[in-house]
Structure formats: C-alpha cells, structure tokens
mmCIF file of C-alpha atoms and ligand atoms in Angstrom:
data_model
loop_
_atom_site.group_PDB
_atom_site.id
_atom_site.type_symbol
_atom_site.label_atom_id
_atom_site.label_comp_id
_atom_site.label_asym_id
_atom_site.label_seq_id
_atom_site.Cartn_x
_atom_site.Cartn_y
_atom_site.Cartn_z
ATOM 1 C CA MET W 1 -36.677 6.903 0.929
ATOM 2 C CA PRO W 2 -35.471 8.988 -2.015
ATOM 3 C CA HIS W 3 -34.740 7.423 -5.353
ATOM 4 C CA ILE W 4 -31.541 5.389 -5.310
ATOM 5 C CA ASP W 5 -29.312 5.241 -8.325
ATOM 6 C CA THR W 6 -28.153 1.688 -7.714
ATOM 7 C CA ASP W 7 -26.169 1.541 -10.943
ATOM 8 C CA ARG W 8 -24.133 4.498 -9.835
ATOM 9 C CA LEU W 9 -23.735 3.100 -6.333
ATOM 10 C CA LYS W 10 -22.416 -0.147 -7.779
ATOM 11 C CA ARG W 11 -20.009 1.750 -9.980
ATOM 12 C CA ASP W 12 -18.791 3.823 -7.050
ATOM 13 C CA CYS W 13 -18.414 0.819 -4.772
ATOM 14 C CA PRO W 14 -16.803 -1.984 -6.784
ATOM 15 C CA LEU W 15 -17.612 -5.317 -5.240
ATOM 16 C CA LEU W 16 -13.942 -6.336 -5.101
ATOM 17 C CA ASP W 17 -13.166 -3.331 -2.895
ATOM 18 C CA VAL W 18 -16.127 -3.978 -0.654
ATOM 19 C CA VAL W 19 -15.271 -7.653 -0.207
ATOM 20 C CA ALA W 20 -11.672 -6.683 0.570
ATOM 21 C CA SER W 21 -12.911 -4.160 3.115
ATOM 22 C CA TYR W 22 -14.328 -7.051 5.123
ATOM 23 C CA GLY W 23 -10.865 -8.599 5.182
ATOM 24 C CA ILE W 24 -11.764 -11.506 2.918
ATOM 25 C CA PRO W 25 -8.650 -12.517 0.969
ATOM 26 C CA LEU W 26 -9.245 -13.305 -2.703
ATOM 27 C CA ARG W 27 -6.921 -14.638 -5.307
ATOM 28 C CA GLN W 28 -7.307 -13.908 -8.977
ATOM 29 C CA SER W 29 -8.087 -16.672 -11.409
ATOM 30 C CA GLY W 30 -8.638 -15.165 -14.843
ATOM 31 C CA GLN W 31 -11.636 -12.827 -14.749
ATOM 32 C CA THR W 32 -12.736 -14.295 -11.425
ATOM 33 C CA TRP W 33 -11.528 -13.757 -7.858
ATOM 34 C CA VAL W 34 -11.837 -16.699 -5.519
ATOM 35 C CA GLY W 35 -11.790 -16.913 -1.737
ATOM 36 C CA ARG W 36 -13.373 -18.505 1.281
ATOM 37 C CA CYS W 37 -17.076 -17.868 1.676
ATOM 38 C CA PRO W 38 -17.938 -15.725 4.694
ATOM 39 C CA PHE W 39 -21.419 -17.257 4.920
ATOM 40 C CA HIS W 40 -20.508 -20.863 5.605
ATOM 41 C CA PRO W 41 -17.497 -22.668 7.141
ATOM 42 C CA ASP W 42 -15.451 -22.840 3.960
ATOM 43 C CA GLY W 43 -12.577 -25.108 4.914
ATOM 44 C CA GLY W 44 -11.695 -26.975 1.748
ATOM 45 C CA ARG W 45 -11.516 -25.593 -1.728
ATOM 46 C CA PRO W 46 -12.708 -21.957 -1.669
ATOM 47 C CA ASN W 47 -16.271 -21.617 -2.910
ATOM 48 C CA PHE W 48 -16.755 -17.875 -2.965
ATOM 49 C CA HIS W 49 -16.389 -16.299 -6.411
ATOM 50 C CA VAL W 50 -16.369 -12.629 -7.325
ATOM 51 C CA TYR W 51 -16.822 -11.709 -10.970
ATOM 52 C CA ALA W 52 -15.155 -8.381 -11.652
ATOM 53 C CA ARG W 53 -16.756 -8.036 -15.098
ATOM 54 C CA THR W 54 -20.337 -8.229 -13.846
ATOM 55 C CA ASN W 55 -19.560 -6.878 -10.358
ATOM 56 C CA SER W 56 -21.339 -9.857 -8.821
ATOM 57 C CA TRP W 57 -20.597 -12.753 -6.474
ATOM 58 C CA PHE W 58 -21.701 -16.325 -5.992
ATOM 59 C CA CYS W 59 -20.968 -19.088 -3.461
ATOM 60 C CA PHE W 60 -21.155 -22.519 -5.027
ATOM 61 C CA ARG W 61 -21.700 -24.180 -1.688
ATOM 62 C CA CYS W 62 -24.387 -21.865 -0.308
ATOM 63 C CA GLY W 63 -25.900 -21.472 -3.759
ATOM 64 C CA VAL W 64 -26.440 -17.763 -3.187
ATOM 65 C CA GLY W 65 -25.063 -14.682 -4.816
ATOM 66 C CA GLY W 66 -25.898 -11.206 -6.000
ATOM 67 C CA ASP W 67 -24.572 -7.699 -6.259
ATOM 68 C CA VAL W 68 -22.670 -5.469 -3.843
ATOM 69 C CA ILE W 69 -25.815 -4.400 -1.993
ATOM 70 C CA ARG W 70 -26.863 -7.990 -1.441
ATOM 71 C CA PHE W 71 -23.366 -8.768 -0.192
ATOM 72 C CA VAL W 72 -23.476 -6.004 2.437
ATOM 73 C CA GLN W 73 -26.998 -7.071 3.441
ATOM 74 C CA LYS W 74 -25.831 -10.595 4.125
ATOM 75 C CA MET W 75 -22.508 -9.617 5.729
ATOM 76 C CA ASP W 76 -24.014 -7.091 8.116
ATOM 77 C CA GLY W 77 -27.454 -8.657 8.522
ATOM 78 C CA VAL W 78 -29.181 -5.485 7.382
ATOM 79 C CA ASN W 79 -31.987 -4.701 4.945
ATOM 80 C CA PHE W 80 -31.640 -3.269 1.456
ATOM 81 C CA ARG W 81 -31.993 0.331 2.547
ATOM 82 C CA GLN W 82 -29.488 0.032 5.391
ATOM 83 C CA ALA W 83 -27.010 -1.665 3.074
ATOM 84 C CA VAL W 84 -27.353 1.175 0.598
ATOM 85 C CA GLU W 85 -26.806 3.701 3.361
ATOM 86 C CA ARG W 86 -23.680 1.910 4.512
ATOM 87 C CA LEU W 87 -22.300 1.897 1.008
ATOM 88 C CA GLN W 88 -23.060 5.568 0.646
ATOM 89 C CA GLY W 89 -21.197 6.365 3.826
ATOM 90 C CA GLY W 90 -24.235 6.874 5.995
ATOM 91 C CA SER W 91 -25.700 9.805 4.131
ATOM 92 C CA LEU W 92 -28.289 9.598 1.388
ATOM 93 C CA ARG W 93 -29.087 13.272 1.210
ATOM 94 C CA GLY W 94 -26.710 16.224 1.204
ATOM 95 C CA GLY W 95 -24.270 14.519 -1.108
ATOM 96 C CA ALA W 96 -21.391 15.469 1.163
ATOM 97 C CA ALA W 97 -20.404 11.960 1.960
ATOM 98 C CA HIS W 98 -17.961 10.313 -0.362
ATOM 99 C CA PRO W 99 -19.337 7.207 -1.930
ATOM 100 C CA CYS W 100 -17.768 4.346 -0.057
ATOM 101 C CA ALA W 101 -16.685 6.696 2.734
ATOM 102 C CA SER W 102 -17.271 3.985 5.280
ATOM 103 C CA LEU W 103 -15.044 1.685 3.299
ATOM 104 C CA ARG W 104 -12.127 4.022 2.993
ATOM 105 C CA ARG W 105 -10.192 2.172 5.621
ATOM 106 C CA ALA W 106 -10.542 -1.003 3.676
ATOM 107 C CA ILE W 107 -7.738 -3.238 2.531
ATOM 108 C CA PRO W 108 -6.874 -2.296 -1.052
ATOM 109 C CA THR W 109 -5.292 -5.456 -2.318
ATOM 110 C CA PRO W 110 -6.884 -8.796 -1.775
ATOM 111 C CA ALA W 111 -4.020 -10.428 0.033
ATOM 112 C CA ARG W 112 -2.555 -13.374 -1.734
ATOM 113 C CA GLU W 113 -3.930 -16.374 -0.023
ATOM 114 C CA TRP W 114 -0.892 -18.312 1.141
ATOM 115 C CA GLY W 115 -1.266 -21.434 3.213
ATOM 116 C CA ALA W 116 -0.214 -21.652 6.853
ATOM 117 C CA SER W 117 3.261 -23.003 6.009
ATOM 118 C CA GLU W 118 4.001 -20.235 3.551
ATOM 119 C CA ARG W 119 2.802 -17.585 5.979
ATOM 120 C CA ALA W 120 4.933 -19.100 8.733
ATOM 121 C CA CYS W 121 7.995 -19.041 6.461
ATOM 122 C CA LEU W 122 7.442 -15.390 5.579
ATOM 123 C CA ALA W 123 7.087 -14.505 9.263
ATOM 124 C CA ALA W 124 10.190 -16.517 10.167
ATOM 125 C CA ALA W 125 12.249 -14.846 7.439
ATOM 126 C CA VAL W 126 11.212 -11.378 8.608
ATOM 127 C CA GLU W 127 12.134 -12.306 12.168
ATOM 128 C CA LEU W 128 15.513 -13.713 11.166
ATOM 129 C CA TYR W 129 16.348 -10.790 8.884
ATOM 130 C CA SER W 130 15.273 -8.211 11.450
ATOM 131 C CA ASN W 131 17.436 -9.760 14.173
ATOM 132 C CA ARG W 132 20.353 -10.040 11.777
ATOM 133 C CA LEU W 133 20.197 -6.364 10.827
ATOM 134 C CA PHE W 134 20.918 -5.284 14.377
ATOM 135 C CA SER W 135 23.848 -7.662 14.742
ATOM 136 C CA ASP W 136 25.488 -7.058 11.379
ATOM 137 C CA PRO W 137 27.685 -3.951 11.662
ATOM 138 C CA ALA W 138 27.937 -3.296 7.902
ATOM 139 C CA ALA W 139 24.204 -3.573 7.279
ATOM 140 C CA LEU W 140 23.317 -1.501 10.318
ATOM 141 C CA ASP W 141 25.854 1.115 9.327
ATOM 142 C CA TYR W 142 24.345 1.280 5.842
ATOM 143 C CA VAL W 143 20.777 1.962 7.007
ATOM 144 C CA GLN W 144 21.901 4.385 9.689
ATOM 145 C CA ARG W 145 24.015 6.318 7.205
ATOM 146 C CA ARG W 146 20.856 6.646 5.173
ATOM 147 C CA GLY W 147 19.319 8.449 8.138
ATOM 148 C CA LEU W 148 17.084 5.697 9.455
ATOM 149 C CA ARG W 149 16.777 5.352 13.206
ATOM 150 C CA ARG W 150 16.687 2.116 15.104
ATOM 151 C CA SER W 151 13.123 2.727 16.256
ATOM 152 C CA THR W 152 11.963 3.150 12.650
ATOM 153 C CA LEU W 153 13.763 0.002 11.567
ATOM 154 C CA GLU W 154 12.210 -1.960 14.409
ATOM 155 C CA GLN W 155 8.736 -0.565 13.905
ATOM 156 C CA CYS W 156 8.759 -1.290 10.167
ATOM 157 C CA ARG W 157 10.474 -4.659 10.720
ATOM 158 C CA VAL W 158 13.310 -3.858 8.350
ATOM 159 C CA GLY W 159 15.915 -6.583 8.120
ATOM 160 C CA TYR W 160 19.077 -7.802 6.475
ATOM 161 C CA ALA W 161 19.312 -11.051 4.547
ATOM 162 C CA ARG W 162 22.871 -12.241 5.041
ATOM 163 C CA GLY W 163 22.178 -15.002 2.585
ATOM 164 C CA ASP W 164 23.526 -18.060 4.328
ATOM 165 C CA GLU W 165 21.196 -18.780 7.207
ATOM 166 C CA LEU W 166 17.534 -18.939 6.189
ATOM 167 C CA VAL W 167 17.461 -22.651 5.369
ATOM 168 C CA ALA W 168 19.070 -23.578 8.691
ATOM 169 C CA TYR W 169 16.749 -21.236 10.551
ATOM 170 C CA LEU W 170 13.630 -22.698 8.916
ATOM 171 C CA ARG W 171 14.821 -26.213 9.744
ATOM 172 C CA TRP W 172 15.473 -25.204 13.335
ATOM 173 C CA ARG W 173 11.958 -23.784 13.489
ATOM 174 C CA ARG W 174 10.708 -27.027 11.902
ATOM 175 C CA LEU W 175 9.195 -25.180 8.974
ATOM 176 C CA PRO W 176 9.000 -26.754 5.513
ATOM 177 C CA VAL W 177 11.734 -25.385 3.280
ATOM 178 C CA GLN W 178 9.591 -26.095 0.205
ATOM 179 C CA ALA W 179 7.037 -23.547 1.408
ATOM 180 C CA ALA W 180 9.808 -20.935 1.459
ATOM 181 C CA VAL W 181 10.582 -21.879 -2.152
ATOM 182 C CA ARG W 182 6.922 -21.431 -3.107
ATOM 183 C CA VAL W 183 6.763 -17.898 -1.702
ATOM 184 C CA GLY W 184 10.069 -17.037 -3.375
ATOM 185 C CA LEU W 185 12.262 -16.639 -0.284
ATOM 186 C CA LEU W 186 14.457 -19.452 -1.621
ATOM 187 C CA THR W 187 15.242 -20.332 -5.201
ATOM 188 C CA PRO W 188 14.486 -23.921 -6.246
ATOM 189 C CA GLY W 189 18.233 -24.496 -5.838
ATOM 190 C CA GLY W 190 18.037 -23.383 -2.214
ATOM 191 C CA ARG W 191 19.726 -19.992 -2.616
ATOM 192 C CA GLU W 192 18.320 -17.081 -0.609
ATOM 193 C CA PHE W 193 16.572 -14.843 -3.091
ATOM 194 C CA LEU W 194 17.174 -11.595 -1.177
ATOM 195 C CA ALA W 195 20.748 -12.437 -0.134
ATOM 196 C CA GLY W 196 22.908 -9.426 0.679
ATOM 197 C CA ARG W 197 19.955 -7.045 0.740
ATOM 198 C CA ILE W 198 18.196 -4.760 3.177
ATOM 199 C CA VAL W 199 14.700 -6.210 3.360
ATOM 200 C CA VAL W 200 11.454 -4.315 3.897
ATOM 201 C CA PRO W 201 8.263 -6.329 4.455
ATOM 202 C CA GLU W 202 4.664 -5.420 3.787
ATOM 203 C CA VAL W 203 2.767 -6.483 6.896
ATOM 204 C CA ARG W 204 -0.989 -6.943 7.124
ATOM 205 C CA GLY W 205 -2.605 -7.880 10.393
ATOM 206 C CA GLY W 206 0.792 -8.711 11.863
ATOM 207 C CA GLN W 207 1.548 -11.116 9.013
ATOM 208 C CA PRO W 208 4.247 -10.300 6.447
ATOM 209 C CA ILE W 209 2.716 -10.900 3.014
ATOM 210 C CA TRP W 210 5.497 -9.694 0.719
ATOM 211 C CA LEU W 211 9.137 -8.622 0.905
ATOM 212 C CA ILE W 212 11.342 -6.341 -1.116
ATOM 213 C CA GLY W 213 15.138 -6.120 -0.797
ATOM 214 C CA ARG W 214 17.557 -3.374 -1.694
ATOM 215 C CA THR W 215 21.174 -4.073 -2.509
ATOM 216 C CA MET W 216 23.794 -2.263 -0.419
ATOM 217 C CA ASP W 217 26.378 -2.614 -3.170
ATOM 218 C CA LEU W 218 25.787 0.173 -5.659
ATOM 219 C CA ASP W 219 28.677 -0.932 -7.865
ATOM 220 C CA SER W 220 27.279 -4.369 -8.460
ATOM 221 C CA ARG W 221 25.389 -5.121 -11.644
ATOM 222 C CA ALA W 222 22.581 -6.718 -9.657
ATOM 223 C CA PRO W 223 19.227 -4.916 -9.750
ATOM 224 C CA ARG W 224 18.908 -2.289 -7.051
ATOM 225 C CA TYR W 225 15.656 -3.849 -5.862
ATOM 226 C CA LEU W 226 14.402 -7.410 -5.883
ATOM 227 C CA ALA W 227 10.960 -8.370 -4.648
ATOM 228 C CA LEU W 228 9.206 -11.620 -3.972
ATOM 229 C CA PRO W 229 6.831 -12.640 -6.766
ATOM 230 C CA GLY W 230 3.130 -11.941 -6.555
ATOM 231 C CA LEU W 231 1.019 -8.828 -6.548
ATOM 232 C CA LYS W 232 3.041 -5.765 -5.691
ATOM 233 C CA PRO W 233 1.222 -4.154 -2.767
ATOM 234 C CA LEU W 234 0.977 -0.491 -1.902
ATOM 235 C CA LEU W 235 3.728 -0.569 0.709
ATOM 236 C CA GLY W 236 2.610 0.628 4.133
ATOM 237 C CA TRP W 237 -1.132 0.237 3.817
ATOM 238 C CA GLU W 238 -1.829 -0.494 7.462
ATOM 239 C CA SER W 239 0.013 2.533 8.762
ATOM 240 C CA ALA W 240 -1.730 4.871 6.317
ATOM 241 C CA ARG W 241 -5.236 3.537 6.069
ATOM 242 C CA ARG W 242 -6.687 5.433 9.004
ATOM 243 C CA SER W 243 -5.538 8.793 7.756
ATOM 244 C CA PRO W 244 -7.815 10.968 5.605
ATOM 245 C CA TRP W 245 -4.781 11.976 3.521
ATOM 246 C CA VAL W 246 -1.626 10.251 2.425
ATOM 247 C CA ILE W 247 1.752 10.910 0.838
ATOM 248 C CA VAL W 248 2.659 8.706 -2.110
ATOM 249 C CA THR W 249 6.291 7.917 -2.855
ATOM 250 C CA GLU W 250 8.164 5.533 -5.132
ATOM 251 C CA GLY W 251 10.566 3.438 -3.085
ATOM 252 C CA PRO W 252 10.732 1.590 0.225
ATOM 253 C CA PHE W 253 13.372 3.983 1.603
ATOM 254 C CA ASP W 254 11.211 7.011 0.768
ATOM 255 C CA TRP W 255 8.410 5.316 2.628
ATOM 256 C CA LEU W 256 10.649 4.511 5.621
ATOM 257 C CA THR W 257 11.727 8.141 5.748
ATOM 258 C CA LEU W 258 8.146 9.387 5.890
ATOM 259 C CA ARG W 259 7.258 6.762 8.483
ATOM 260 C CA GLN W 260 10.187 7.990 10.578
ATOM 261 C CA TRP W 261 8.611 11.420 10.474
ATOM 262 C CA ASN W 262 5.257 9.930 11.522
ATOM 263 C CA LEU W 263 3.572 10.844 8.264
ATOM 264 C CA PRO W 264 0.947 8.646 6.610
ATOM 265 C CA ALA W 265 2.670 7.300 3.516
ATOM 266 C CA LEU W 266 2.426 4.667 0.827
ATOM 267 C CA ALA W 267 5.073 3.542 -1.657
ATOM 268 C CA LEU W 268 4.077 2.542 -5.166
ATOM 269 C CA ILE W 269 7.294 0.470 -5.517
ATOM 270 C CA GLY W 270 8.152 2.085 -8.800
ATOM 271 C CA THR W 271 6.298 4.678 -10.804
ATOM 272 C CA HIS W 272 3.403 2.622 -12.061
ATOM 273 C CA ALA W 273 0.157 2.500 -10.091
ATOM 274 C CA ARG W 274 -1.947 -0.496 -10.986
ATOM 275 C CA ALA W 275 -5.729 -0.187 -11.167
ATOM 276 C CA GLU W 276 -6.058 -1.658 -7.702
ATOM 277 C CA ALA W 277 -3.604 0.833 -6.249
ATOM 278 C CA LEU W 278 -5.510 3.680 -7.880
ATOM 279 C CA ARG W 279 -8.753 2.409 -6.379
ATOM 280 C CA ALA W 280 -7.115 2.370 -2.971
ATOM 281 C CA LEU W 281 -5.690 5.877 -3.402
ATOM 282 C CA ARG W 282 -9.120 7.218 -4.334
ATOM 283 C CA ARG W 283 -10.279 6.372 -0.845
ATOM 284 C CA PHE W 284 -8.200 9.207 0.603
ATOM 285 C CA GLU W 285 -9.551 12.709 0.620
ATOM 286 C CA ARG W 286 -6.173 14.059 -0.420
ATOM 287 C CA VAL W 287 -3.151 12.387 -1.989
ATOM 288 C CA TYR W 288 0.184 14.242 -1.899
ATOM 289 C CA LEU W 289 2.565 13.040 -4.567
ATOM 290 C CA ALA W 290 6.255 12.961 -3.611
ATOM 291 C CA LEU W 291 7.773 10.884 -6.383
ATOM 292 C CA ASP W 292 11.414 10.955 -7.446
ATOM 293 C CA ASN W 293 12.999 14.107 -8.789
ATOM 294 C CA ASP W 294 13.656 12.708 -12.274
ATOM 295 C CA ASP W 295 11.910 12.321 -15.624
ATOM 296 C CA ALA W 296 10.192 9.078 -14.663
ATOM 297 C CA GLY W 297 8.960 10.619 -11.414
ATOM 298 C CA ALA W 298 7.652 13.675 -13.228
ATOM 299 C CA ALA W 299 5.844 11.576 -15.827
ATOM 300 C CA ALA W 300 4.304 9.395 -13.118
ATOM 301 C CA THR W 301 3.199 12.488 -11.199
ATOM 302 C CA GLU W 302 1.483 13.847 -14.306
ATOM 303 C CA GLU W 303 -0.234 10.542 -14.863
ATOM 304 C CA LEU W 304 -1.445 10.338 -11.257
ATOM 305 C CA LEU W 305 -2.709 13.908 -11.354
ATOM 306 C CA ARG W 306 -4.699 13.041 -14.437
ATOM 307 C CA THR W 307 -6.173 9.840 -13.061
ATOM 308 C CA LEU W 308 -6.766 10.927 -9.458
ATOM 309 C CA GLY W 309 -8.096 14.383 -10.293
ATOM 310 C CA PRO W 310 -8.059 17.435 -8.029
ATOM 311 C CA CYS W 311 -7.649 15.399 -4.840
ATOM 312 C CA ALA W 312 -4.028 14.758 -5.871
ATOM 313 C CA VAL W 313 -1.454 17.431 -5.059
ATOM 314 C CA PRO W 314 2.163 17.324 -6.259
ATOM 315 C CA LEU W 315 5.057 18.010 -3.893
ATOM 316 C CA ALA W 316 8.060 18.403 -6.152
ATOM 317 C CA LEU W 317 11.560 17.757 -4.845
ATOM 318 C CA ARG W 318 14.609 19.859 -5.615
ATOM 319 C CA ASP W 319 18.260 19.529 -4.632
ATOM 320 C CA VAL W 320 17.544 15.934 -3.752
ATOM 321 C CA LYS W 321 16.893 12.848 -5.798
ATOM 322 C CA ASP W 322 14.057 11.510 -3.681
ATOM 323 C CA VAL W 323 12.411 11.697 -0.269
ATOM 324 C CA ALA W 324 14.861 9.147 1.126
ATOM 325 C CA ASP W 325 17.712 11.603 0.505
ATOM 326 C CA LEU W 326 16.052 13.985 2.941
ATOM 327 C CA ALA W 327 16.364 11.485 5.789
ATOM 328 C CA ALA W 328 20.104 12.031 6.099
ATOM 329 C CA ALA W 329 20.127 15.670 4.981
ATOM 330 C CA PRO W 330 20.391 18.385 7.596
ATOM 331 C CA HIS W 331 17.004 20.108 7.829
ATOM 332 C CA GLY W 332 15.549 17.455 5.514
ATOM 333 C CA ARG W 333 12.507 16.916 7.633
ATOM 334 C CA ARG W 334 11.971 20.607 8.196
ATOM 335 C CA ALA W 335 12.165 21.326 4.461
ATOM 336 C CA PHE W 336 9.678 18.623 3.689
ATOM 337 C CA MET W 337 7.238 19.634 6.423
ATOM 338 C CA ARG W 338 7.298 23.243 5.356
ATOM 339 C CA VAL W 339 6.300 22.347 1.841
ATOM 340 C CA LEU W 340 3.712 19.853 2.950
ATOM 341 C CA ARG W 341 2.085 22.421 5.226
ATOM 342 C CA ARG W 342 2.079 24.967 2.456
ATOM 343 C CA ALA W 343 0.472 22.518 0.067
ATOM 344 C CA MET W 344 -2.164 21.735 2.678
ATOM 345 C CA ARG W 345 -2.962 25.394 3.140
ATOM 346 C CA ALA W 346 -3.091 26.020 -0.609
ATOM 347 C CA SER W 347 -5.684 23.328 -1.136
ATOM 348 C CA PRO W 348 -7.631 22.988 2.084
ATOM 349 C CA HIS W 349 -10.718 21.276 0.734
ATOM 350 C CA CYS W 350 -11.144 18.535 -1.715
ATOM 351 C CA THR W 351 -14.434 19.475 -3.270
ATOM 352 C CA GLY W 352 -14.927 16.363 -5.326
ATOM 353 C CA ARG W 353 -13.536 14.744 -8.358
ATOM 354 C CA SER W 354 -15.734 16.548 -10.866
ATOM 355 C CA GLU W 355 -14.610 20.020 -9.866
ATOM 356 C CA GLU W 356 -11.294 21.430 -10.907
ATOM 357 C CA SER W 357 -9.168 23.043 -8.272
ATOM 358 C CA ASN W 358 -6.454 25.254 -9.619
ATOM 359 C CA ASN W 359 -4.632 25.388 -6.320
ATOM 360 C CA ALA W 360 -4.410 21.664 -6.177
ATOM 361 C CA LYS W 361 -2.694 21.581 -9.547
ATOM 362 C CA GLU W 362 0.215 23.729 -8.488
ATOM 363 C CA ALA W 363 3.367 21.965 -7.500
ATOM 364 C CA THR W 364 5.171 22.990 -4.360
ATOM 365 C CA TYR W 365 8.875 22.379 -4.225
ATOM 366 C CA VAL W 366 10.958 20.912 -1.468
ATOM 367 C CA VAL W 367 14.303 22.653 -1.381
ATOM 368 C CA LEU W 368 16.962 22.277 1.235
ATOM 369 C CA SER W 369 18.660 25.646 1.105
ATOM 370 C CA GLU W 370 16.858 28.095 3.334
ATOM 371 C CA SER W 371 17.662 30.984 1.039
ATOM 372 C CA SER W 372 15.864 29.638 -2.000
ATOM 373 C CA ARG W 373 12.267 30.364 -2.695
ATOM 374 C CA VAL W 374 10.425 27.388 -1.423
ATOM 375 C CA ASP W 375 7.338 27.102 -3.493
ATOM 376 C CA ARG W 376 6.547 28.132 -6.959
ATOM 377 C CA PRO W 377 3.815 26.964 -9.289
ATOM 378 C CA ALA W 378 4.916 24.360 -11.789
ATOM 379 C CA GLY W 379 6.266 25.807 -14.986
ATOM 380 C CA SER W 380 6.927 29.302 -13.693
HETATM 381 ZN ZN1 ZN L 401 -20.931 -20.161 1.052
#
C-alpha cells in the first residue's frame, strides 16, 4: 500500500460531511454537533458528538471515538485501508478520483433534528397548503401566470397558505398545535406564519424539513419572502444530488423553473452561500451559476467563482431579471438551454481545483431575442 497522507485525506473529507453522508442528522451546539449514535440503540438523549474543530467524534455511551477513517471503519465494518480507499473514492493511485467522490451524493446539511410531532406538523402543513393551492383560483392563477405547470407544482409540493385553516387542520389530524409553534408554522399567538403566501418546502427523504413562502402581493410592505427559522438549506438537494453537475440559482421560483425543465438545480435562497453550502457545492464536478441579473447577483457570482474555483461557470442573464422570468417568457427555456449547452461545450472537463481554466471563467449570456449575440466573454 502506498504512503497515505492521512492529514490531507482528513482535510479533504471533513468528518461532518462524512457523517451526514450516512444520513445521520446532527444538530449544532456551539462548536459541537450532536446526534444519535449509529453504533448503539441511542433512544434517549443523543450521545454521539462530532467536534468540528478537531475533526473527531466520540460516543459517550459506547465510550469510543476517533477520526474520519475510524468512523468509516466502524460504519462499514472495514479495515483501515478499505476505509481510506472509500474516502478517496475507490482509487489510491492515478489521482483521477476526486477526494470524497463516493460521498458526493451525501446530504449537505445535517437536518435539524425535529421530534416526531414537529415532523408530523410540517408534513401536515405541506399537505394542507398543497391541496389548497389547487382549489384557490387566485393562488393557482398566480403560479400559472409565472409559467409553472401543475405537474411541477405537484412534484415539488408547492402550496398556498390561506392563513385561516392550519390550526383547525392540525386539530382534525390530532396533531399538537404547540409543535407547529415550535417549528415556526404558527406564531405563539396562533397566527399562521406564512399566511397569504405561496409555499415551497425543502423535502428530504419524503419529509418536509423547512418551508419558505413568497407573497403574491407585490404592493404590500411585507417581505417578499418569509422562511421558517432554522438552518437555511440548499433548496432542492434531493433532486440534484445524483447529478455530476448542478445549476445554482437564488430564489425558490428560479429553482422551480429549472426543475420544470428537468435540470438539476439548487437555490441558495439569497446570494450568500454558507460554509456548509459551499462544501456541498464542491461535491459537484461542475457548478453553473445562474444568479439574478442585478448587482447583488453579480457580486455573489464573483464570490462563488473565487471560492469554488474553475469548476464554477457563470451563466449570465440578460433581458430578464432572473431565471424565474424565463419560465413565462416565450422561448425562455430554449434561450436558457442554448446558453447552458454552450457553456458545457466551452468547459468540457473540470481538471481540478488547482488548475486554472480560462474557458470556465468566461460568462455566457442568456438573451431572449434571437437576433442578439448569445454569448460573449464577460467584460467584452
Ligand atoms: Zn454509541
């Protein structure tokens, strides 16, 4: 067996990511992440601790712990060498395999560990809101005018919170209203937090874990988006995780648009990518950036290009404000696909993060008018 640079392997495969890739939910508590131990029936208070600072873990019940290699050994019942190989993506020599290649399909965000009641309330709310959307003419008209098809809305479990029925629905389902308050669906005063909004859930393993709602009333002074509290996930993880490449957008409606076109997509929910989101994005061989066509979108694109390196490729928008605008535009999909294909051809291989790729740095523009030149390098 050739020499193994374990320090580098541990750097390349942060323990938090690896634990998440086994579907073990962790919740943050200061510098420590806590969850249920996978090595013993951990029913009561969670005993499994992951220390991000030292990249190590320990179970206080089992009395065992160690580094990422030890974790994989115990999880998979393999020896040191096999664990290393798994972490390296099955290839020690050649160097072609991405570190953590086998973990690329992992879950990026340790899901917030809600109890059964809270999870049931989230699921019930998504069900109620989804049914309501299809029976509320104004709400349905709004999403359809934005170019979203019924099949997309159903598939992504988009809903409408009318604002006056969640409490009664939870009671009818015999679910504890207090649990809905804890997850943020209801205010302590019993008001529906997302009332009057189109609601998009983030779903993991069939379970909604987080909701965001967009107001339909653009004249109101209410914020355009409201989201439940807690860690903001990369919206759409499950639909994108199996793809080697992904398109990154800002908002839920951009994401819905790309999902409608059957493209692997993730929404940052804003312009800021937290460290966890960046770690998740690094798992893709190629990340196409389709952020909003404004100053904030441009600044965020620059920042992502800098942090993600040559594997990130900008797709700049023109004539439209964001990807969501293309959903209702004639030829919107065609314009987007043309530019995406061109960007793919211009940067066919991601050679690794240390090498610069000039092609990958050039922005390609999405324009709607057929007569305009479609792609030009940024700044020319
Ligand atoms: Zn244990």
